[in-house]
mmCIF file of C-alpha atoms in Angstrom:
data_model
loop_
_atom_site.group_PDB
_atom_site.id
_atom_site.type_symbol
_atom_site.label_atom_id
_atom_site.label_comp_id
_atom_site.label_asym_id
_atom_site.label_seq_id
_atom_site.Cartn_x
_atom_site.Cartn_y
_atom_site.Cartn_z
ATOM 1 C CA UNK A 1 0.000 0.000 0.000
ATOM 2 C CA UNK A 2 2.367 2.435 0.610
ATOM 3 C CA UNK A 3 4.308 1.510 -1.839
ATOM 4 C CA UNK A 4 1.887 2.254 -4.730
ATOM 5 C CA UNK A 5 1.443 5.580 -2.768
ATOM 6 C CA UNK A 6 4.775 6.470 -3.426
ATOM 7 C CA UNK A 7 5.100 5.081 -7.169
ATOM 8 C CA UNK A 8 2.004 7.269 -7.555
ATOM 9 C CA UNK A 9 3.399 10.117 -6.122
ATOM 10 C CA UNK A 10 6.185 9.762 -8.447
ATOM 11 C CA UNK A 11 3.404 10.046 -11.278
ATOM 12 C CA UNK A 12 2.051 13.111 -9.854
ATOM 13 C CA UNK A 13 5.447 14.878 -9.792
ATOM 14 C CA UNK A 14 5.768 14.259 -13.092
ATOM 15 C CA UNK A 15 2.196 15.612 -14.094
ATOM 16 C CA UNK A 16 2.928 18.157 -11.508
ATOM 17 C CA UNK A 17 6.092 19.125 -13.948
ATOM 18 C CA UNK A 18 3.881 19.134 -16.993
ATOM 19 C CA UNK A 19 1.345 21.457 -16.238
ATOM 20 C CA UNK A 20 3.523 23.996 -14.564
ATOM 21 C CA UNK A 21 6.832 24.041 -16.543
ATOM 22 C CA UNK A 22 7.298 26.574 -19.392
ATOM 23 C CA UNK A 23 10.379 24.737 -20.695
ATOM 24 C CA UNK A 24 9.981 22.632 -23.487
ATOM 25 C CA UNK A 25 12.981 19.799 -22.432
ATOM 26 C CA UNK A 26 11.404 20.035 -18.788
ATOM 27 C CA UNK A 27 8.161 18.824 -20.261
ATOM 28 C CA UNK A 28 9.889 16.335 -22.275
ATOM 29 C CA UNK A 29 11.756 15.256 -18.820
ATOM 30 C CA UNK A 30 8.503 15.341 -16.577
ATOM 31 C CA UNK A 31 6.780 12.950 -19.601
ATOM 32 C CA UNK A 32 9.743 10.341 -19.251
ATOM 33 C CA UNK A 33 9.389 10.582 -15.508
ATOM 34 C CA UNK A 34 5.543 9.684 -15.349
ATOM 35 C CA UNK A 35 6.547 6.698 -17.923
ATOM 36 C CA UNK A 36 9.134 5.306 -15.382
ATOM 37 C CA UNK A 37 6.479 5.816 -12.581
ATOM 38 C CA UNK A 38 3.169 3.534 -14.949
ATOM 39 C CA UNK A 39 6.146 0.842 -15.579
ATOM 40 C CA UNK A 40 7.140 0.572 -11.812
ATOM 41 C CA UNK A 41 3.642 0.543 -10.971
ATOM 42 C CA UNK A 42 2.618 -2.165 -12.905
ATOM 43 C CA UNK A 43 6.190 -4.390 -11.705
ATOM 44 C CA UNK A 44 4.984 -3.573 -8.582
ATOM 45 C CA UNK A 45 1.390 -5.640 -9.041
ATOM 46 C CA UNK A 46 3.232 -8.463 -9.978
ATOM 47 C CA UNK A 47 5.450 -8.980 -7.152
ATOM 48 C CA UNK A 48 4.929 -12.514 -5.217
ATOM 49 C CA UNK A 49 6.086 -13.020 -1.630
ATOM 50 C CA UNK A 50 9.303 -15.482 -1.261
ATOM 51 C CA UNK A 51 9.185 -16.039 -5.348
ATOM 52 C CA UNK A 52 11.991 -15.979 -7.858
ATOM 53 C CA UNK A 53 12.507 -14.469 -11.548
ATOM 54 C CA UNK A 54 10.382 -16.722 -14.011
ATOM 55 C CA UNK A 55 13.270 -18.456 -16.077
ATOM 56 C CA UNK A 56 13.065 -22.004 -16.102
ATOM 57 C CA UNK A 57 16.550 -24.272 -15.249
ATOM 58 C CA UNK A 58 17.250 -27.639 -15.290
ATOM 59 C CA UNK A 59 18.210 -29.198 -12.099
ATOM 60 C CA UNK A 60 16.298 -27.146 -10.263
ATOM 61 C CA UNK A 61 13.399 -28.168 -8.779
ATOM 62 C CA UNK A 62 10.046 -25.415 -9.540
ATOM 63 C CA UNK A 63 9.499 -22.662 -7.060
ATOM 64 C CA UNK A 64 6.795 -19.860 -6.762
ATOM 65 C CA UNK A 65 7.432 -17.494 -9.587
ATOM 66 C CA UNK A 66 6.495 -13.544 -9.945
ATOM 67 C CA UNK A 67 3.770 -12.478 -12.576
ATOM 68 C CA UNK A 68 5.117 -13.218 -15.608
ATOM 69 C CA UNK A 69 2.692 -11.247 -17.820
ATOM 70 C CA UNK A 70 3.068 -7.637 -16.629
ATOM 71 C CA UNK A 71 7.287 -8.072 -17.295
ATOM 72 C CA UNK A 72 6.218 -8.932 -20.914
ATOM 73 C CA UNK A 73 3.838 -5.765 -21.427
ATOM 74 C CA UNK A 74 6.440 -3.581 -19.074
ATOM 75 C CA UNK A 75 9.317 -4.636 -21.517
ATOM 76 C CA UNK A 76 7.601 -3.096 -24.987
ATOM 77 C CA UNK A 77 6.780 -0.496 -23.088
ATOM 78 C CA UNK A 78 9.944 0.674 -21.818
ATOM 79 C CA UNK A 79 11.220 0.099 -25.835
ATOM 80 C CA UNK A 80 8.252 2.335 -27.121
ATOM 81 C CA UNK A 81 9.153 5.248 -24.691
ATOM 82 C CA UNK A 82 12.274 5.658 -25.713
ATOM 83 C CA UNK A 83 10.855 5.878 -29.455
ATOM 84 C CA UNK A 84 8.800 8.563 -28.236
ATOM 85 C CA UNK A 85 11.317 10.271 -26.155
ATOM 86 C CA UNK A 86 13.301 10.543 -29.334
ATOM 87 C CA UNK A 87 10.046 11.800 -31.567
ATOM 88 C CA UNK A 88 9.994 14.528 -28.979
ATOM 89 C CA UNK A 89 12.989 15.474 -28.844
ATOM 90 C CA UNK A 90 12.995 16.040 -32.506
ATOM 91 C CA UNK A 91 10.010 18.067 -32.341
ATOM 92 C CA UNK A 92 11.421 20.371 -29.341
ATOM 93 C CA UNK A 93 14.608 20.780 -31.853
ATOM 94 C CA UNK A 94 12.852 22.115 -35.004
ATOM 95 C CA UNK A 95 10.679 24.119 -32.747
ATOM 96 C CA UNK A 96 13.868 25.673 -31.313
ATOM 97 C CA UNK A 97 15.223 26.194 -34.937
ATOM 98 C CA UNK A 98 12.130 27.898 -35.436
ATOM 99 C CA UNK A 99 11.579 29.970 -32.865
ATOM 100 C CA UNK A 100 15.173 30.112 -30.890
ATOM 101 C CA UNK A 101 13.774 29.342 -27.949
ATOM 102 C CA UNK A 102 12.152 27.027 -25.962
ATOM 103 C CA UNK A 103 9.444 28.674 -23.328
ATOM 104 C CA UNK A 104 6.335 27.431 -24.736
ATOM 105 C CA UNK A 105 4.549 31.036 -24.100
ATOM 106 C CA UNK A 106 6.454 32.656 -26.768
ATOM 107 C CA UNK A 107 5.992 29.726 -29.304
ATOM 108 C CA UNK A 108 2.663 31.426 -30.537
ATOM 109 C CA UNK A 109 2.651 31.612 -34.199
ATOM 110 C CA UNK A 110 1.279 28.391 -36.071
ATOM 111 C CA UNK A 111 2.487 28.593 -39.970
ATOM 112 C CA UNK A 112 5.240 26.769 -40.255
ATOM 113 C CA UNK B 1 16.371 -6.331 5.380
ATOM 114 C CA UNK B 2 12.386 -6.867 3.553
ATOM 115 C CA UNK B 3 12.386 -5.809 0.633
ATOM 116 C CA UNK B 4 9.466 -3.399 1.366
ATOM 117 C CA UNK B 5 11.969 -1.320 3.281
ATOM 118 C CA UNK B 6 14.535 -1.009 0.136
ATOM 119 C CA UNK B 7 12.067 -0.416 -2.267
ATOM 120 C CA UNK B 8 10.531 2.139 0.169
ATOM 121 C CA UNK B 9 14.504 3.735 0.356
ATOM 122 C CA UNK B 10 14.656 3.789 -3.696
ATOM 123 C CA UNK B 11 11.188 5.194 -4.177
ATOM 124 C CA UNK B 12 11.663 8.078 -2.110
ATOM 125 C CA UNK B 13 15.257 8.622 -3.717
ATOM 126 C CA UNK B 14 13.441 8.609 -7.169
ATOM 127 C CA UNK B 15 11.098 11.076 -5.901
ATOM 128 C CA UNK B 16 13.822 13.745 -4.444
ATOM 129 C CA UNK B 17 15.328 13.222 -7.681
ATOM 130 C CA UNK B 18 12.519 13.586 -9.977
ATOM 131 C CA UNK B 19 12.000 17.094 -8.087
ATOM 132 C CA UNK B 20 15.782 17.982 -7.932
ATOM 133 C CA UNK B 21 15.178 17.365 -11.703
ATOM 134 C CA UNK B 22 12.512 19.780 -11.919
ATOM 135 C CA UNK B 23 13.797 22.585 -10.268
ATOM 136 C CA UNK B 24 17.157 23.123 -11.060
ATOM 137 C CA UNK B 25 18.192 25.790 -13.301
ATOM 138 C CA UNK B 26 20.947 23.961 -15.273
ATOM 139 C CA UNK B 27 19.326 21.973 -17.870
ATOM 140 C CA UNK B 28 22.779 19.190 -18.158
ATOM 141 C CA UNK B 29 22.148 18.941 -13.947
ATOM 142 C CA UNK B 30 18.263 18.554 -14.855
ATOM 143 C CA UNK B 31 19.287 15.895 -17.213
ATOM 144 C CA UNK B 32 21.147 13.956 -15.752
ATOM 145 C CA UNK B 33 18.951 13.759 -12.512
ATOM 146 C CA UNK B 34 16.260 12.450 -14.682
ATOM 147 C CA UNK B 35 18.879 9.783 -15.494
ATOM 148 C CA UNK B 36 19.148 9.007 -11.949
ATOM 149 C CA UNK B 37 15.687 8.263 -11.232
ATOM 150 C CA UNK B 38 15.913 5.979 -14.392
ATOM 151 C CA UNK B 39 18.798 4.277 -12.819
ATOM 152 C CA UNK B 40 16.751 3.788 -9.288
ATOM 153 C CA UNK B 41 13.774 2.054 -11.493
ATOM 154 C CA UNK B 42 16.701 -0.685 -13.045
ATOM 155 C CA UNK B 43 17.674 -1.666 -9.038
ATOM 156 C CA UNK B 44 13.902 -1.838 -8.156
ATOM 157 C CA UNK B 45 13.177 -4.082 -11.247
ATOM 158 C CA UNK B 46 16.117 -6.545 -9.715
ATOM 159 C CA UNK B 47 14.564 -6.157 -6.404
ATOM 160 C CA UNK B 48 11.109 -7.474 -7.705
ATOM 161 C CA UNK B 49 12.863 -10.443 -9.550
ATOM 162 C CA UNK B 50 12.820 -8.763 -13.508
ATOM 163 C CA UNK B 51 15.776 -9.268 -14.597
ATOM 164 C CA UNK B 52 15.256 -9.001 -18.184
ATOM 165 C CA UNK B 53 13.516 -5.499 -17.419
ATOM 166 C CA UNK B 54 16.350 -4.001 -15.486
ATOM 167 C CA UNK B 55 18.879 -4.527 -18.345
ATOM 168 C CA UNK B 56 16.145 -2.795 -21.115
ATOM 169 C CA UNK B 57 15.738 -0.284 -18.478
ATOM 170 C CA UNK B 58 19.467 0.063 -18.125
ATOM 171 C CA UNK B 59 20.091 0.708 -21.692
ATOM 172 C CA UNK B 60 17.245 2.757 -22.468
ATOM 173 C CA UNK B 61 18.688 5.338 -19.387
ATOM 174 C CA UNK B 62 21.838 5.539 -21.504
ATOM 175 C CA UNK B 63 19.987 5.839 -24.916
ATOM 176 C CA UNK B 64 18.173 8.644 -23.964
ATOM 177 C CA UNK B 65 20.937 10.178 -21.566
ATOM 178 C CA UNK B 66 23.240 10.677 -24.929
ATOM 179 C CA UNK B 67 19.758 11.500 -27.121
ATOM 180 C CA UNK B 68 19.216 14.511 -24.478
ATOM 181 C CA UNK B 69 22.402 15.430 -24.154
ATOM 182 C CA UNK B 70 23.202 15.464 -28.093
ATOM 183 C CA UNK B 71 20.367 17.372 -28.311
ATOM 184 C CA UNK B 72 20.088 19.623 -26.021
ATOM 185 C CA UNK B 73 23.429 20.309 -24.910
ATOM 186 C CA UNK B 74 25.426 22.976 -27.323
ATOM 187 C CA UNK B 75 28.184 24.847 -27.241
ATOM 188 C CA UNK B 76 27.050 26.961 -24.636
ATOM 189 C CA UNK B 77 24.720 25.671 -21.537
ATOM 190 C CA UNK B 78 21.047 26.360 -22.341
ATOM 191 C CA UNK B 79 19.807 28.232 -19.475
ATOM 192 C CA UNK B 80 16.640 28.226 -18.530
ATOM 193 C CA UNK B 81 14.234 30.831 -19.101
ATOM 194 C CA UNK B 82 13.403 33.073 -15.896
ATOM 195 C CA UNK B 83 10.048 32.530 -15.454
ATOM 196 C CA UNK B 84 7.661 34.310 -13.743
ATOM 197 C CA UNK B 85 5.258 31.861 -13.331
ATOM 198 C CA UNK B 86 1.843 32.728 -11.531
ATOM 199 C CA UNK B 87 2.258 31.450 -7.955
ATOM 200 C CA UNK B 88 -1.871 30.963 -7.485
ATOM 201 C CA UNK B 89 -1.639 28.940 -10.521
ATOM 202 C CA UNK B 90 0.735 26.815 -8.814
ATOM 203 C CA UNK B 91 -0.837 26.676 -5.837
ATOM 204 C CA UNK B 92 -4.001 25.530 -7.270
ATOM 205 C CA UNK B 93 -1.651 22.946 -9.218
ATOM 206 C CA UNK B 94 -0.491 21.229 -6.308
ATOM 207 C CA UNK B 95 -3.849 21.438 -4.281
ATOM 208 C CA UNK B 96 -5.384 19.451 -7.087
ATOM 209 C CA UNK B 97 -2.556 16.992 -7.461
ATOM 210 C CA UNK B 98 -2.978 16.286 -3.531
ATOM 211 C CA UNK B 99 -6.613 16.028 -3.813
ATOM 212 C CA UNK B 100 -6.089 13.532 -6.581
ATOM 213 C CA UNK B 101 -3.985 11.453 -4.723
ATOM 214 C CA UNK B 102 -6.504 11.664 -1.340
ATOM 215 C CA UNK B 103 -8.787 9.784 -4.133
ATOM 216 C CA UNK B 104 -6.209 7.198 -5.714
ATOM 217 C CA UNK B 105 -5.228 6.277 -1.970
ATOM 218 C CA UNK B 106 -9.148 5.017 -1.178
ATOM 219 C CA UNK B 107 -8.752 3.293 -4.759
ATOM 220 C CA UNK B 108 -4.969 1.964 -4.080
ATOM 221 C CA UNK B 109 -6.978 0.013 -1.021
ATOM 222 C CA UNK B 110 -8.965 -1.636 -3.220
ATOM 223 C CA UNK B 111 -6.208 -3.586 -5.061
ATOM 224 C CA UNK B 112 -4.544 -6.920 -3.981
ATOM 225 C CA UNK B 113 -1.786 -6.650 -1.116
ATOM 226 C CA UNK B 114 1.853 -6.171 -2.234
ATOM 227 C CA UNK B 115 3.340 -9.134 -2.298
ATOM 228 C CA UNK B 116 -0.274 -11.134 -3.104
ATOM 229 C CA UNK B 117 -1.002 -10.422 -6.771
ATOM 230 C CA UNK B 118 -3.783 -12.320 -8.737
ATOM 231 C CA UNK B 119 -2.573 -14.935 -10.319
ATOM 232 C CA UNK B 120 -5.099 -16.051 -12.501
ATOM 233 C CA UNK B 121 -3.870 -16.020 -16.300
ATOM 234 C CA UNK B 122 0.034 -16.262 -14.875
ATOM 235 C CA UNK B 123 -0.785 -19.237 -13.049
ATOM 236 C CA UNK B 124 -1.249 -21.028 -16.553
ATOM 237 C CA UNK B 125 1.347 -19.328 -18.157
ATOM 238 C CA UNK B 126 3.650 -20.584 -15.259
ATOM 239 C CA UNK B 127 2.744 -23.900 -15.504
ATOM 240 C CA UNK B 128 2.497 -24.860 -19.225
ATOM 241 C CA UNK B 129 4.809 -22.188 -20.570
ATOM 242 C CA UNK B 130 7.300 -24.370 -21.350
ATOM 243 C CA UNK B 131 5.465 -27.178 -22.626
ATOM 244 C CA UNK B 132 3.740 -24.970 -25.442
ATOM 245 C CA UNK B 133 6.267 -23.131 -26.137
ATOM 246 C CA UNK B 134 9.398 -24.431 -25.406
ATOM 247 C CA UNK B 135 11.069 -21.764 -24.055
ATOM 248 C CA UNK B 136 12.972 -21.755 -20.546
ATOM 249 C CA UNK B 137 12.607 -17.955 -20.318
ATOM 250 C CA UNK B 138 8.507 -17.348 -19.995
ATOM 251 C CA UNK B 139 8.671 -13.791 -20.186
ATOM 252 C CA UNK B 140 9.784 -14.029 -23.780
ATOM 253 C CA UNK B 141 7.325 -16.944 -24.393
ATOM 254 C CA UNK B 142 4.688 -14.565 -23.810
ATOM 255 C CA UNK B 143 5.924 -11.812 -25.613
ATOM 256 C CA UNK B 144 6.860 -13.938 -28.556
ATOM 257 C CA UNK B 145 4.258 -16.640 -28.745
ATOM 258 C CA UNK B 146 1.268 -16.444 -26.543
ATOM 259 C CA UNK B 147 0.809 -12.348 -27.177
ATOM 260 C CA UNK B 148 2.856 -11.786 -30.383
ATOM 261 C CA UNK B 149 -0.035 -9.882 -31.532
ATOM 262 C CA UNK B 150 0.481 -7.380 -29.000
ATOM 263 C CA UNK B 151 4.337 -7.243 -29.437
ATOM 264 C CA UNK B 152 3.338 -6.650 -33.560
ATOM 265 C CA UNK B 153 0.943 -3.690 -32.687
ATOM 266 C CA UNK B 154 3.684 -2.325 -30.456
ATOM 267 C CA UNK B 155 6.640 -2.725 -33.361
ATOM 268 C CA UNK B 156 4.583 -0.880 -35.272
ATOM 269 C CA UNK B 157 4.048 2.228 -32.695
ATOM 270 C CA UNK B 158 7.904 2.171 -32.152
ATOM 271 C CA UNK B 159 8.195 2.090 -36.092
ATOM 272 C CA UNK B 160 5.810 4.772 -36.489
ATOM 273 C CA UNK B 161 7.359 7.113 -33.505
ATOM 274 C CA UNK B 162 11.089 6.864 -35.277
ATOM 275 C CA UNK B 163 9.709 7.343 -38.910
ATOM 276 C CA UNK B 164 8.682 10.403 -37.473
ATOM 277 C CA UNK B 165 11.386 11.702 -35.577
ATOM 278 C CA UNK B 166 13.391 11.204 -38.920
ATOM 279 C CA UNK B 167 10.869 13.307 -40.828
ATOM 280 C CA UNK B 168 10.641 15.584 -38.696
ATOM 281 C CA UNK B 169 14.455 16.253 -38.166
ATOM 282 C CA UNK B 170 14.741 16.158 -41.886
ATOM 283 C CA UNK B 171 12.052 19.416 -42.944
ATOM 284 C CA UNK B 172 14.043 22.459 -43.876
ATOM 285 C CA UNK B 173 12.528 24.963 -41.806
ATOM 286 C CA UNK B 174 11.501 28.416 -43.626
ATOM 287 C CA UNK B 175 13.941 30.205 -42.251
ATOM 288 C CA UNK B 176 17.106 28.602 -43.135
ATOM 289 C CA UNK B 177 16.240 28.765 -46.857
#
């Protein structure tokens, strides 16, 4: 319990960053922050008391594995974020080529 | 030591950091905070028995530690902005945010105990995994055989998200011509 508390409190510093940043690569940072906080979340759910990592070996006998099927979802994820991290970024750059800056207040004009 | 008390240790480490990461002024020192908190999500996947996670989690830190700091880190340290942001805005920022997580701790109650998880799916997974698929590793036997479907649809966001970062970073912008 208090664990998710925290985890989510992690999200909400992130969505805290979000709405009240002006920078642009804060934004971007705050965005990678809240995806850290969903994946460790979900890990978190899957956690088993007194189990081990699910990987199979010969010779040993079978013992009480963790969730196996969040770690498969968490693992795309983690892949995808970093795809979008870099879409981002590419999108803060131009805007700064644009504009030469990057406070969002003064990015105002929409013809590109 | 349970490992409710480490994890409790990293969590709130991630969180100073996350908000050192915020703050600061320097946008390198912002940066590389972020990376930090990264880092403390790798040691937490070990501590919940992921191993495979923690190393994908390891590399994408240092992926997007040299994508931010190719990117955003020239010649001269970007500064940033003084801003004179409206402090009753804030306020009413962070009252919501608390009031939001009043409500997600009544819902957090709701779910199964750490350490307890519902095993209902898994429990099948666990126990014929390797007889249908023949892997040793189930993770990858359901990411590769029982829910390649999902791993498809999700090749195909990460293919869509770099085809654009590539088009994007390849417009000539008005102003340069």
């Amino acid at each position: 319990m208090i664990l998710y508390l925290l985890c989510f409190t992690l999200l909400l510093v992130g969505l805290y960053g979000i709405l009240t940043k002006r920078d642009l690569i804060k934004i971007i940072l705050s965005a990678s922050i809240m995806g850290y906080a969903t994946n460790l979340l979900l890990i978190l759910f899957a956690y088993r008391n007194g189990s081990i990592f699910p990987i199979l070996r010969k010779g040993v006998e079978t013992m009480p594995m963790v969730d196996p099927l969040p770690q498969a979802l968490v693992l795309t994820s983690i892949v995808i974020e970093l795809g979008t991290t870099a879409l981002l970024v590419a999108l803060a750059l131009k805007l700064f080529q644009k504009y030469k800056t990057y406070d969002i207040t003064k990015i105002r004009k929409l013809s590109g | 030591m349970p490992i409710e008390t480490w994890l409790i240790f990293i969590l709130s480490f991630m969180i100073i950091g996350s908000i050192v990461a915020l703050e600061i002024k320097d946008i390198l020192s912002a940066v590389i905070a972020v990376g930090v908190v990264g880092l403390g999500v790798s040691i937490s996947f070990i501590f919940l028995q992921a191993p495979d996670l923690a190393i994908v989690q390891f590399l994408f830190e240092i992926f997007a530690l040299i994508i931010m700091v190719r990117a955003f880190v020239k010649k001269d340290y970007h500064q940033e902005e003084p801003s004179k942001a409206n402090k009753i805005l804030i306020g009413i920022t962070i009252i919501t945010l608390l009031a939001i997580l009043y409500f997600a701790a009544s819902v957090l109650n709701l779910l199964p105990q750490f350490g307890e998880p519902l095993m209902n799916t898994a429990q099948y997974y666990l126990n014929n995994g390797a007889a249908d698929t023949g892997a040793a590793n189930l993770v990858t036997s359901i990411i590769l055989d029982y829910r390649a479907y999902d791993t498809l649809g999700e090749i195909t966001v990460l293919f869509t998200a770099i085809l654009g970062a590539l088009t994007v970073l390849r417009i000539k912008s008005k102003s340069h011509r």
